Structures are given as C-alpha cells and as structure tokens.
Amino acid sequence: MSKVITHSLFTDFDIDLFKAGKHYRLYEKLGAHLIEIDGVKGVYFAVWAPTAHSVSVVGDFNYWTQGEHLLQVRWDSSGIWEGFIPLIEKGATYKYKIQSNNDGIVTEKADPFAFYCEQPPNTASIVWDLDHKWSDSKWMKSRQDHNGLDKPYSVYEVHLGSWKRHGEENRFLTYLEFAEDLVAYVKETGFTHVEFMPIMEYPYDPSWGYQLVGYFAPTSRFGNPQEFMMLVDKLHQAGIGVILDWVPSHFPDDAHGLGFFDGSNLFEHPDRRKGYHPDWKSLVFNYGRNEVRSFLISNALFWLQHYHADGLRVDAVASMLYLDYSRKDGEWEPNIYGGRENLDTISFLKEFNEAVYLNYEGVQTIAEESTSFPMVSRPTSVGGLGFGMKWMMGWMHDTLEYFQKDTVYRKYHQNELTFSMTYTFSENFMLPLSHDEVVYGKKSIAGRMPGDEWQKFANLRLLYGYMFTHPGTKLLFMGSEFGQSGEWNFESSLDWHLLQFPFHEGVKKLITDLNALYKSEPALYEKQFSPEGFEWINYSDHQNAVFSFIRKGNKPKDDLIIVCNFTQVVRPNYRIGLPKKGKLKEIFNSDATIYAGSGVGNTGKLAIESSPYDGRDYSIELLLAPLSVNVFKIS
C-alpha cells in the first residue's frame, strides 16, 4: 500500500473561518474525500485533533496497523492533520488512531465527518461519496409554498426502525422499501410533512437515535446514503416535505465517538458542570468553542444541502439553554450576570438559525423547548433565538390531562383547554402529540381516553378535531393516526392489524379528512400564528362543557365556526352567537358514521336568525353530537 502523500484541501481562508467559528462547509474539507492527484485516485483524509502527538489512518487497507499511514499536522496551529493515501477506494473501512500529547493517551475514533458508517454494533467509518441524481427540482423550486408559516403544516412523526417491519424475522425495512410503502401511506393520509426521528448514525437502539456518533452519516441500519436520498427524493416527488430531528444538545461517550476525541475535551465542555448531562449520562458540546460551533452549524447545513431536508427539529433545546437544567444547587455555576441562562448556547442557537435562513430559502427550524424562555420563534434581529416554530408543550400537557378525565368532571376543568389561548400567539407554536407521550407507562393516546370503547374513540376523534382547529401547526406520532391501543415499542412494528376494526379505520379516515380540511380551508392556516386569526364565540359554558370559536383567514368569506362538545350528551337546540346573517353549513363532524361515530349532526343549510346571543346580533340553534367537533361555514 502506498504511503501518505502531502496534500491539503484547505486554504488559508478556510483555516481563518474555522478558527473563527464561521466555516459552515467543513464537511467539504474535513473527513475522507475521494479525489485524484496527478492521475492517481485515492482518499484525502483530514481530522481535527489539536492535542495529538500523531494521527494514523487505520483500516481494512492496512490491516488496521498503527503508524502505517501517518497524517501530517498543519503548520498553522489549526490542529488539523491531513494527507492523501493513493489507491484507497469507495467502501474502504477506516478509523483514526490518535496518540495524544496528554500522557501518551491513545484513542481509536470513527471519523466525525464520515458520510457512511458500519452498521452497529460495528463502529468503523466507510469511505463514501454523496453522488445522487435528484429528481425533486419541482419541489425544491416551490417549497416555500409548502413550508411557509402561512401554509398548512401537518407533520407525521416517524421512527423508521418501528414504523413497519418485515415478516416473522422482524427485520427493518430498507430506505428503498420506505420509499414505496411510507411515501404511499403519507400521501394517502394527507400529511404535508414527515419528521424523521434521528436518522444520523447512532450506536444504541434504545436511544431511538437521540445519542449520535455519526453526525454526517444516515444510519446504515436501513441502507446507504444514496438510498436515504432516494427516500427523500420520493417524498418530495409526492409533494411531502421532510423534517429531520437534529441533536446538538448532547452526545454519548462511546469509545469510538466524539468524547475525549484526541485525549482532551475537544468537542465537550471541559467543565463537567457544563459538559455532562446527568439525565442522559452523556456529554454536552462546548458551544463557546469556535471550532465546535463550525462543526455543528456545518452539520445542520449539510443535511439541508446534500439531503434536501426542508426543516430541522432541534431536540432538547431547554437542556441547552439553562445552566441548572437537571442540576442541583452546587452542581452549576451562574453566568457572568448571575443568571441561569447559558449565554454560549443562546449565541450559538442564534448563529445557527441565522446561517440556516440565510443560506436556504423555504426551510424551517423548529425548537423542542419546554419552558417559557422568551422569543424562541422570533427573529434574532429583534432579540429572539430565530427559530421558525416552537413546540407548544403547555398545550400538549394541559390537553392530555383534560382528556383523561371522565366527562362528568370536565365542567370543572374547562380552563385547562381555554388557557392555551392566553399565550398561543406569543410564539409560532406547533401542537405536538409526539413519541414522548406514548412511552414509559403514559399509555398510547387512544389508551388515555376514558369510558367504554365507543367513548374512547369518540374522545380520540374529538381530541384530533380540536387539535386541527386550534391555531398552530400540527404534529402526530405514527400509530396515533389509527388509534394504536398499546404504547409504542421501538423494537417492533406498529399494530397495523388494528385497521381491520371499524373504530381504528374510522380514526384513520378522520385524520385523512382533517388533513384535507386543514389544507383546503385558508382560515385554518393563513393566520395560524396571528391573534387576528382567532376569536372566541363562547368559552364560558362550563356547565355543558362546550365552547365555540371562529377561525379567520385573509378573506371573511373563508371564516369557520367551530363548536366542541366535550361530553357524551347530545345537545339539541344549542344556540351560539354569530357575526353575520346568512346560511350555515356543517362541513365537518367528528361524530359522522364514516368515522364509526353515531351520525348525529346538522344536515343542509341552516338559516341564521336575527336573534342576539353571546353578545352578537345574530345566532343559530345547532344539534351538537356527543363528544364531537363540528365545523361550519357561513354562506
């Protein structure tokens, strides 16, 4: 095997950007790159290891022998080791053997910038390329029309390892199989976007992908990088957006990973009070180190550039923002102003969002942030963190708490539902019913509903109808769309057999129709983040556990009237006030027989009366179905 040849892909400007934390395309320089020099093909390797005494590339091409292929450190104090090894081909496996200046510590690490990794439990990196002939140009040119904040945004959250498995052997589907089955299913049910729980390479299945090792590599569990590109391509061709979960909050301490990379705290913060996460027993990035910021922002832009992702949902933002997160007194140190906010994190998140929105049109960043930290989804120019949207965790907890109550007690708790409207427009909120709500003894969403089987499914349909008519975008975890009975199990397929039963098939039909309603009615999305898009009719009828409101679009003719009945009691002659005269037509009823409901509803066009009610000049009497959402339109 040929020896290492001196070569560099870095310019002086690259190094200056890297040191300043402003190099957002590091993946084009660091890592393993198939190139040709003087007619000889091979691989250029580059790795950041500033405390290393020596760095060897070891792999199947040199029998994993240390010292056979030594990289050379750059002269510019960047800490980058590099070199070109001739004749290595695509598919070669490799690692970096790093001997540190710190007491001669030796580490053997996977490449932080590898495009492909061995399938766990194997841990080597694989030389690979990013070639793919994309066929989604139509989507990419017009995706602003799908991803804008004034567009319908209904997300199907998917864990690829357990959406569907194959046969008795319970094997994973491949990316190419997902490109057929998943794409067809999402198109059928009408979701506008898919959100993949982390697909970057991770070593431990029970982490669900939230403890990453290969930040630039889609997991090899389901195929190679080009096959994942094909899945994204097919989704786009079907008119479906792709959101990727992104985890800059922490990483595992596996021996081949980022931790203690070159014998020093290179990626993680050296102060354990900031560099170790007690909940997940994982390491926390050093957000104040320029080179680490370049690594993370480069990673975010990488998935937008090379995998055509339409958005990044950033995991565990709250854990990043607070120095005392999950820490007791004495286990954290206040910032320079005496506060608990992590100033380095705040600066990093602002820079990340600015870089994303500056470089890519028509994308969204979404924060999973569970506290009341202000202005998460407001522009950095006005002091916000710069995210496009934020998960509405308060709505999720209050709503699920309410729906678990027996209907006889709901009249005492109506404020748990109406409270969300006091802060709904303080952020650009996404309403999530996510994977976190169907594990660890919480039961499935359907399993939380009270009453007999009929009431359970009526409650479930009511919950989804309320969710889709409430201001904000939507997210639903897989299986919830057909009323999965049991908790999510990451080791097996969803319970698809349940769709043979009318109640489950009815919920799936309901979700399909709610997605269609959301996309077809501008009042549900044009002003979903504006107080101008919502108006209460009556929120105080606690005794009957009923409330009613108006959703508004840009044109008054698009306004919708929504009435929710949260008990199983049919309400005949239920009067509500209305803003104008005309005819009222029911366009959606969650109790319809096509959803396995009882079929109670309002047929035909109903005349609005000049009879004052609810502080309005006009009103109408309606027939409210049990445990239902009714949506009406005035003509």
XYZ file of C-alpha atoms in Angstrom:
635
model
C 0.000 0.000 0.000
C 1.262 3.476 -0.901
C 2.441 5.875 1.770
C 0.722 9.137 2.706
C 1.311 11.999 0.259
C 1.329 15.576 1.492
C -1.807 17.310 0.253
C -4.411 19.767 1.537
C -7.914 20.869 0.589
C -7.677 23.811 2.988
C -6.894 27.370 2.015
C -5.651 29.972 4.480
C -9.139 31.483 4.336
C -10.673 28.123 5.310
C -8.436 27.980 8.357
C -9.286 31.539 9.371
C -13.007 30.757 9.116
C -12.582 27.525 11.073
C -10.722 29.222 13.901
C -13.314 31.987 13.995
C -16.212 29.512 14.133
C -17.562 30.777 10.813
C -16.765 27.878 8.486
C -20.165 26.405 7.654
C -18.993 23.908 4.997
C -16.406 21.972 6.990
C -17.662 18.686 5.567
C -16.104 19.708 2.242
C -12.660 19.769 3.874
C -12.543 17.542 6.957
C -13.313 13.832 6.706
C -12.493 11.372 3.909
C -12.768 12.585 0.302
C -12.348 10.567 -2.872
C -10.065 12.650 -5.115
C -7.470 12.251 -7.851
C -3.944 13.718 -7.785
C -1.719 13.580 -10.878
C -3.897 10.856 -12.354
C -3.820 8.734 -9.206
C -7.078 8.078 -7.406
C -7.271 7.760 -3.648
C -8.616 9.375 -0.498
C -7.709 12.638 1.193
C -8.127 12.394 4.972
C -8.339 15.332 7.367
C -9.193 15.329 11.062
C -9.152 17.933 13.826
C -7.032 16.699 16.748
C -5.077 19.636 18.249
C -3.602 17.779 21.246
C -2.429 14.792 19.188
C 1.198 13.755 19.030
C 0.443 11.582 15.991
C -2.555 10.506 13.934
C -2.674 7.296 11.883
C -5.356 6.220 9.468
C -6.027 2.562 10.170
C -8.370 0.413 8.125
C -9.014 -2.702 6.108
C -6.477 -1.448 3.543
C -3.551 -1.682 6.022
C -4.797 -4.435 8.322
C -5.606 -1.801 10.977
C -1.910 -1.199 11.587
C -0.983 1.922 13.552
C 1.810 4.010 12.046
C 1.446 2.598 8.530
C -0.338 5.725 7.283
C 0.591 8.736 9.410
C -1.103 12.048 8.682
C 0.800 15.331 8.913
C -0.233 18.208 11.158
C -0.666 21.597 9.550
C 1.796 24.349 10.374
C -0.890 26.946 11.187
C -1.833 25.778 14.717
C -5.290 24.753 13.494
C -4.830 21.288 14.956
C -5.767 19.680 11.633
C -3.982 16.507 10.492
C -4.199 15.614 6.803
C -2.808 13.656 3.889
C -3.627 11.774 0.685
C -3.448 7.985 0.541
C -3.402 6.640 -3.042
C -5.425 3.669 -4.283
C -7.970 3.565 -1.451
C -11.434 3.117 -2.938
C -15.034 3.800 -2.051
C -16.248 1.278 0.516
C -12.978 1.046 2.459
C -13.422 0.976 6.239
C -11.234 3.095 8.491
C -10.703 4.887 11.804
C -8.220 7.360 13.242
C -5.648 6.093 15.735
C -4.703 9.125 17.781
C -1.750 9.266 20.172
C -2.166 12.266 22.438
C 0.385 14.612 23.910
C -1.506 14.140 27.165
C 0.396 11.321 28.894
C 0.554 9.321 25.664
C -3.157 8.505 25.710
C -4.201 6.562 22.581
C -7.732 6.739 21.182
C -9.233 4.975 18.169
C -12.031 7.040 16.713
C -14.590 6.923 13.959
C -14.404 9.887 11.607
C -16.624 12.753 12.907
C -17.224 13.773 9.270
C -17.755 10.311 7.764
C -20.567 10.142 5.206
C -21.259 6.476 5.945
C -20.659 4.123 8.887
C -20.680 0.413 9.525
C -23.923 -0.945 10.866
C -23.889 -1.164 14.683
C -22.536 -2.863 16.675
C -19.598 -2.392 14.248
C -18.062 1.052 14.588
C -15.757 1.838 11.661
C -16.281 4.658 9.172
C -16.678 3.928 5.463
C -15.189 5.895 2.593
C -18.152 7.091 0.548
C -19.416 9.824 -1.753
C -22.559 11.945 -1.928
C -23.393 11.436 -5.610
C -27.098 11.261 -6.406
C -29.145 12.406 -9.381
C -32.025 14.244 -7.758
C -35.479 14.317 -9.348
C -37.193 16.755 -6.986
C -36.477 20.041 -8.767
C -40.181 20.912 -8.931
C -40.468 20.608 -5.149
C -37.235 22.458 -4.411
C -38.221 25.415 -6.607
C -41.612 25.787 -4.960
C -41.109 24.529 -1.416
C -41.728 27.986 0.061
C -45.334 27.378 -0.977
C -45.339 24.262 1.236
C -43.145 25.361 4.155
C -44.252 28.944 4.781
C -45.640 29.978 8.157
C -48.917 30.854 6.437
C -49.266 27.400 4.885
C -50.824 24.151 6.192
C -48.157 22.236 8.093
C -49.249 18.804 9.306
C -46.381 16.558 10.371
C -46.271 12.758 10.645
C -43.514 11.844 13.114
C -41.790 8.576 12.203
C -39.297 6.237 13.841
C -38.003 4.259 10.878
C -36.981 1.267 12.981
C -40.527 0.546 14.112
C -42.981 2.084 11.642
C -43.228 -1.236 9.878
C -41.069 -4.359 9.990
C -40.847 -7.251 7.599
C -42.093 -10.766 8.204
C -41.579 -13.168 11.028
C -37.898 -12.290 11.237
C -38.970 -8.778 12.300
C -36.299 -7.194 10.106
C -36.013 -3.499 9.369
C -37.420 -2.171 6.138
C -34.838 -0.561 3.879
C -34.788 3.059 2.760
C -35.910 1.853 -0.666
C -38.845 -0.051 0.833
C -39.816 3.037 2.811
C -39.657 4.972 -0.458
C -42.553 2.814 -1.620
C -44.592 1.982 1.488
C -44.142 5.071 3.657
C -44.466 7.568 0.810
C -47.715 5.976 -0.366
C -49.131 5.901 3.169
C -48.287 9.519 3.990
C -49.750 10.646 0.684
C -52.916 8.645 1.363
C -53.413 10.106 4.845
C -52.690 13.633 3.666
C -49.908 14.808 5.954
C -47.909 17.661 4.447
C -44.601 16.661 6.060
C -42.765 13.705 7.540
C -40.479 14.191 10.509
C -37.862 11.504 10.971
C -36.636 10.825 14.462
C -32.817 10.972 14.236
C -31.522 9.117 11.199
C -27.889 10.118 11.798
C -25.778 7.133 12.861
C -26.244 6.065 16.472
C -24.840 3.044 18.327
C -27.650 2.167 20.748
C -31.165 1.264 19.570
C -32.934 2.103 22.881
C -31.759 5.721 22.499
C -34.140 5.946 19.488
C -31.350 7.801 17.719
C -31.000 10.672 20.176
C -27.388 9.792 21.082
C -25.449 10.302 17.878
C -21.984 9.254 16.800
C -22.072 9.764 13.032
C -23.408 13.288 12.635
C -22.865 13.329 8.848
C -23.987 9.773 8.093
C -27.544 8.440 7.750
C -27.747 5.250 9.760
C -26.692 2.159 7.849
C -29.456 0.132 9.550
C -31.684 0.776 6.539
C -29.216 1.193 3.682
C -26.588 3.527 2.276
C -26.624 7.337 1.884
C -27.873 7.301 -1.694
C -30.786 5.078 -0.679
C -31.773 7.582 2.010
C -31.502 10.338 -0.599
C -33.885 8.309 -2.746
C -36.398 8.183 0.118
C -36.259 11.976 0.483
C -36.456 12.334 -3.294
C -39.585 10.172 -3.487
C -41.254 12.078 -0.654
C -40.607 15.349 -2.452
C -41.897 13.984 -5.729
C -45.100 13.081 -3.859
C -45.369 16.654 -2.554
C -44.338 15.756 1.003
C -41.792 17.789 2.986
C -39.033 16.221 5.088
C -38.044 17.377 8.573
C -35.053 15.813 10.313
C -34.588 15.619 14.065
C -31.252 17.237 14.883
C -29.467 16.708 18.199
C -26.862 19.387 19.026
C -27.668 19.120 22.733
C -25.533 16.129 23.748
C -23.690 13.040 22.515
C -22.730 9.661 24.006
C -19.342 8.786 25.470
C -18.872 5.637 23.348
C -15.189 4.875 22.843
C -15.305 5.435 19.077
C -17.329 8.661 19.298
C -16.648 12.347 19.829
C -15.923 12.157 23.551
C -12.311 12.699 24.691
C -11.534 12.602 20.994
C -7.823 13.368 20.903
C -7.123 12.685 24.557
C -8.682 16.001 25.550
C -12.142 17.507 25.953
C -12.264 18.501 22.318
C -15.962 18.597 21.481
C -17.379 18.508 25.017
C -17.113 21.328 27.567
C -14.141 20.673 29.889
C -16.087 21.836 32.970
C -18.236 18.836 33.929
C -20.916 21.196 35.246
C -21.419 22.286 31.642
C -20.045 19.288 29.775
C -22.001 16.374 31.250
C -25.740 15.729 31.141
C -26.898 13.933 34.314
C -30.249 12.783 32.895
C -28.866 11.047 29.822
C -25.355 10.348 31.158
C -23.991 11.925 28.014
C -21.587 14.709 27.059
C -22.542 18.279 26.193
C -20.948 20.272 23.380
C -18.742 23.247 24.202
C -20.860 25.923 22.492
C -18.316 28.609 23.298
C -15.540 26.943 21.287
C -15.375 28.318 17.762
C -14.337 25.093 16.067
C -17.225 23.211 17.730
C -19.685 25.837 16.512
C -18.319 25.373 12.989
C -18.765 21.600 13.336
C -22.390 21.871 14.455
C -23.541 24.565 12.038
C -21.762 22.770 9.184
C -23.674 19.667 10.179
C -27.028 21.448 10.126
C -26.372 22.931 6.687
C -25.056 19.591 5.407
C -28.458 17.919 5.740
C -30.185 20.853 4.080
C -27.667 20.899 1.234
C -26.941 17.262 0.443
C -30.152 15.579 1.606
C -32.593 18.351 0.619
C -34.142 18.473 4.096
C -36.927 21.040 4.401
C -36.525 21.611 8.105
C -34.654 20.720 11.267
C -36.444 19.997 14.516
C -33.901 20.750 17.239
C -34.112 18.347 20.161
C -33.913 19.233 23.868
C -33.390 22.974 23.464
C -34.360 23.625 27.089
C -31.484 21.434 28.288
C -29.130 23.631 26.271
C -30.485 26.982 27.418
C -30.204 26.594 31.191
C -27.027 26.056 33.190
C -29.042 24.495 36.032
C -31.078 22.118 33.854
C -31.447 18.856 35.853
C -28.739 20.070 38.211
C -28.954 20.656 41.954
C -27.550 23.601 43.862
C -23.779 23.485 43.775
C -23.763 21.481 40.522
C -23.889 24.530 38.268
C -22.296 27.935 38.030
C -24.216 31.139 37.161
C -23.298 33.121 34.065
C -21.332 36.394 34.261
C -24.546 38.283 35.047
C -25.531 35.915 37.844
C -28.282 34.254 35.796
C -29.033 30.647 34.902
C -29.057 31.109 31.120
C -26.236 29.566 29.114
C -25.012 32.585 27.156
C -22.819 30.490 24.858
C -25.835 28.374 23.883
C -28.008 31.409 23.221
C -25.306 32.884 20.979
C -24.851 29.555 19.186
C -28.573 28.996 18.536
C -28.939 32.497 17.120
C -25.966 31.936 14.814
C -27.288 28.526 13.762
C -30.703 29.923 12.831
C -29.207 32.901 11.014
C -26.982 30.566 8.980
C -29.888 28.286 8.061
C -32.244 31.031 6.943
C -29.539 33.000 5.165
C -28.364 30.016 3.126
C -31.623 28.149 2.424
C -34.936 29.522 1.255
C -38.162 27.809 2.136
C -36.971 25.827 5.171
C -37.978 25.864 8.840
C -36.206 25.271 12.131
C -38.407 24.007 14.955
C -37.462 24.084 18.639
C -38.464 21.432 21.121
C -38.323 23.862 24.037
C -40.387 23.014 27.094
C -40.060 26.192 29.182
C -41.286 29.763 28.874
C -37.960 31.041 27.563
C -38.972 34.175 25.661
C -38.957 34.786 21.907
C -37.766 31.350 20.836
C -39.526 31.687 17.471
C -38.855 35.377 16.961
C -36.152 36.778 14.642
C -32.683 37.379 16.022
C -32.963 40.948 14.719
C -35.471 41.708 17.485
C -33.698 39.677 20.172
C -35.228 36.256 19.540
C -33.486 32.917 19.115
C -34.519 32.850 15.453
C -36.426 29.550 15.212
C -39.330 29.325 12.771
C -41.561 27.420 15.203
C -41.627 26.083 18.743
C -43.367 23.026 20.163
C -46.361 24.020 22.337
C -45.633 21.735 25.268
C -48.058 23.504 27.615
C -50.948 22.873 25.230
C -49.950 19.223 24.948
C -49.793 18.593 28.696
C -52.970 20.531 29.544
C -54.965 18.952 26.725
C -53.967 15.377 27.503
C -54.604 15.980 31.210
C -58.094 17.241 30.392
C -58.987 14.438 28.013
C -58.017 11.759 30.540
C -60.735 12.997 32.875
C -64.130 11.318 32.998
C -66.610 13.509 31.150
C -68.687 14.094 34.298
C -65.795 16.105 35.781
C -64.829 18.099 32.712
C -67.077 21.052 33.517
C -64.767 21.798 36.437
C -61.648 21.854 34.261
C -62.603 23.701 31.086
C -59.977 26.347 31.854
C -57.305 23.701 31.151
C -58.324 23.898 27.493
C -59.143 27.598 27.196
C -55.920 28.667 28.961
C -53.807 27.970 25.877
C -55.446 30.884 24.078
C -53.923 33.322 26.573
C -50.438 32.641 25.173
C -50.996 30.925 21.811
C -49.734 33.872 19.803
C -46.650 34.615 21.930
C -44.710 32.170 19.696
C -45.172 30.392 16.383
C -46.429 27.236 18.025
C -46.607 23.693 16.691
C -49.079 21.441 18.522
C -47.279 18.132 19.198
C -48.630 14.741 20.166
C -45.208 13.151 19.887
C -43.387 9.915 20.656
C -42.604 11.136 24.182
C -46.316 10.938 25.035
C -46.768 7.248 24.215
C -43.961 5.611 26.223
C -42.807 4.929 29.776
C -46.221 3.983 31.157
C -48.054 7.008 29.767
C -50.148 4.717 27.519
C -50.958 5.402 23.888
C -53.008 8.477 23.009
C -56.042 6.246 22.478
C -55.287 4.348 25.688
C -55.563 7.548 27.738
C -59.151 8.206 26.728
C -61.857 7.442 29.347
C -65.078 5.492 29.015
C -66.159 2.384 27.135
C -64.785 1.577 23.695
C -67.225 3.850 21.869
C -66.447 6.767 24.180
C -62.701 6.181 23.957
C -62.733 6.530 20.185
C -65.215 9.402 20.222
C -62.887 11.185 22.651
C -59.946 10.444 20.401
C -61.725 11.851 17.366
C -62.721 14.893 19.429
C -59.121 15.424 20.539
C -57.840 15.355 16.968
C -60.638 17.603 15.720
C -59.871 20.112 18.469
C -56.142 19.908 17.671
C -56.631 20.574 13.966
C -58.942 23.541 14.546
C -56.774 25.116 17.273
C -54.319 27.758 15.975
C -50.840 26.442 15.182
C -49.238 23.753 13.063
C -49.681 20.051 13.911
C -47.536 17.008 14.691
C -48.782 13.472 15.286
C -46.651 10.442 16.115
C -47.026 7.356 13.960
C -49.692 4.899 15.057
C -51.727 7.622 16.730
C -53.434 8.286 13.394
C -55.241 4.943 13.611
C -55.660 4.757 17.374
C -52.874 2.338 18.281
C -54.018 0.695 21.508
C -50.716 -0.104 23.170
C -47.680 2.002 23.925
C -45.057 2.461 21.239
C -42.432 -0.288 21.175
C -39.278 0.682 19.257
C -38.395 -2.999 18.778
C -41.434 -3.995 16.735
C -43.815 -2.797 14.062
C -46.887 -0.682 14.668
C -50.084 -2.692 15.191
C -51.276 -2.418 11.599
C -53.697 -5.306 12.073
C -55.948 -2.968 14.077
C -57.069 -1.291 10.855
C -59.404 -4.233 10.226
C -61.626 -2.898 13.041
C -64.110 -0.063 12.325
C -63.090 2.209 15.211
C -59.429 2.201 14.170
C -60.192 2.552 10.477
C -62.558 5.385 11.419
C -59.804 7.311 13.215
C -57.522 6.941 10.202
C -60.297 8.225 7.944
C -60.856 11.127 10.343
C -57.164 12.128 10.262
C -57.198 11.902 6.474
C -60.199 14.221 6.317
C -58.764 16.604 8.924
C -55.604 16.909 6.847
C -57.748 17.626 3.799
C -59.791 20.195 5.749
C -56.630 21.877 7.044
C -55.205 22.156 3.528
C -58.433 23.285 1.866
C -59.641 25.900 4.366
C -57.438 29.041 4.452
C -58.926 30.089 7.795
C -57.061 27.186 9.418
C -53.605 28.242 8.233
C -53.335 31.749 6.786
C -53.335 33.414 10.216
C -52.464 30.425 12.383
C -49.825 32.445 14.266
C -51.758 35.701 14.499
C -54.410 36.807 17.030
C -56.302 38.175 14.025
C -56.970 34.566 13.029
C -58.947 33.595 16.146
C -61.998 34.862 18.017
C -63.962 33.282 20.842
C -67.715 32.953 20.486
C -68.236 31.448 23.944
C -65.612 29.882 26.194
C -67.563 30.056 29.461
C -70.212 27.337 29.085
C -68.536 25.124 31.666
C -71.812 23.554 32.738
C -72.304 21.872 29.358
C -68.566 21.505 28.679
C -68.987 23.220 25.314
C -67.045 26.021 23.716
C -67.162 27.728 20.351
C -64.853 29.970 18.356
C -64.139 31.435 14.939
C -61.062 30.778 12.806
C -60.308 33.513 10.293
C -58.343 33.722 7.075
C -57.413 36.687 4.916
C -60.932 36.840 3.444
C -64.090 36.998 5.622
C -65.849 34.510 3.334
C -63.345 31.850 4.487
C -64.190 32.157 8.200
C -65.037 28.923 10.012
C -67.274 28.376 13.037
C -66.065 25.605 15.369
C -68.124 24.114 18.193
C -66.726 21.451 20.558
C -68.859 19.274 22.836
C -66.662 17.587 25.451
C -69.310 15.284 26.951
C -71.250 12.302 25.586
C -74.541 14.191 25.982
C -76.275 15.158 22.742
C -77.080 18.889 22.773
C -80.219 19.646 20.706
C -81.167 23.274 20.124
C -77.775 24.532 21.307
C -77.610 28.247 20.499
C -74.470 30.160 19.620
C -73.980 33.780 18.576
C -72.730 34.570 15.075
C -71.136 37.618 13.457
C -73.413 37.937 10.421
C -76.555 36.720 8.741
C -76.700 34.051 6.061
C -76.749 30.273 5.826
C -74.680 27.949 7.981
C -73.457 24.621 6.605
C -71.743 21.831 8.537
C -68.560 20.856 6.641
C -67.026 18.529 9.228
C -68.375 16.436 12.103
C -66.138 14.080 14.063
C -69.221 12.013 15.007
C -70.017 11.096 11.397
C -70.711 7.434 10.694
C -67.785 7.248 8.251
C -65.569 7.646 11.341
C -67.526 4.983 13.282
C -69.434 7.736 15.075
C -73.145 7.852 15.884
C -74.071 10.054 12.933
C -75.691 12.887 14.901
C -75.325 16.158 13.001
C -76.746 19.077 11.087
C -77.847 18.485 7.507
C -78.444 21.016 4.785
C -78.024 24.763 5.096
C -79.326 26.300 8.327
C -80.760 29.823 8.390
C -79.051 32.239 10.781
C -81.536 34.220 12.865
C -81.578 37.931 13.746
C -81.653 36.967 17.395
C -78.927 38.410 19.674
C -76.835 35.894 21.629
C -73.321 35.631 23.045
C -73.019 39.417 22.671
C -73.689 39.239 18.923
C -76.581 40.382 16.765
C -77.213 37.011 15.165
C -77.474 33.430 16.363
C -78.483 29.914 15.452
C -79.591 26.695 17.138
C -77.458 23.639 16.411
C -77.594 19.930 17.094
C -74.343 19.030 18.823
C -73.238 15.422 18.525
C -71.802 13.646 21.569
C -68.042 14.053 22.159
C -67.611 15.905 18.912
C -66.101 18.750 16.968
C -68.434 20.429 14.476
C -67.065 22.793 11.830
C -69.393 25.164 9.975
C -69.110 27.730 7.212
C -71.309 30.772 6.581
C -72.512 31.476 3.047
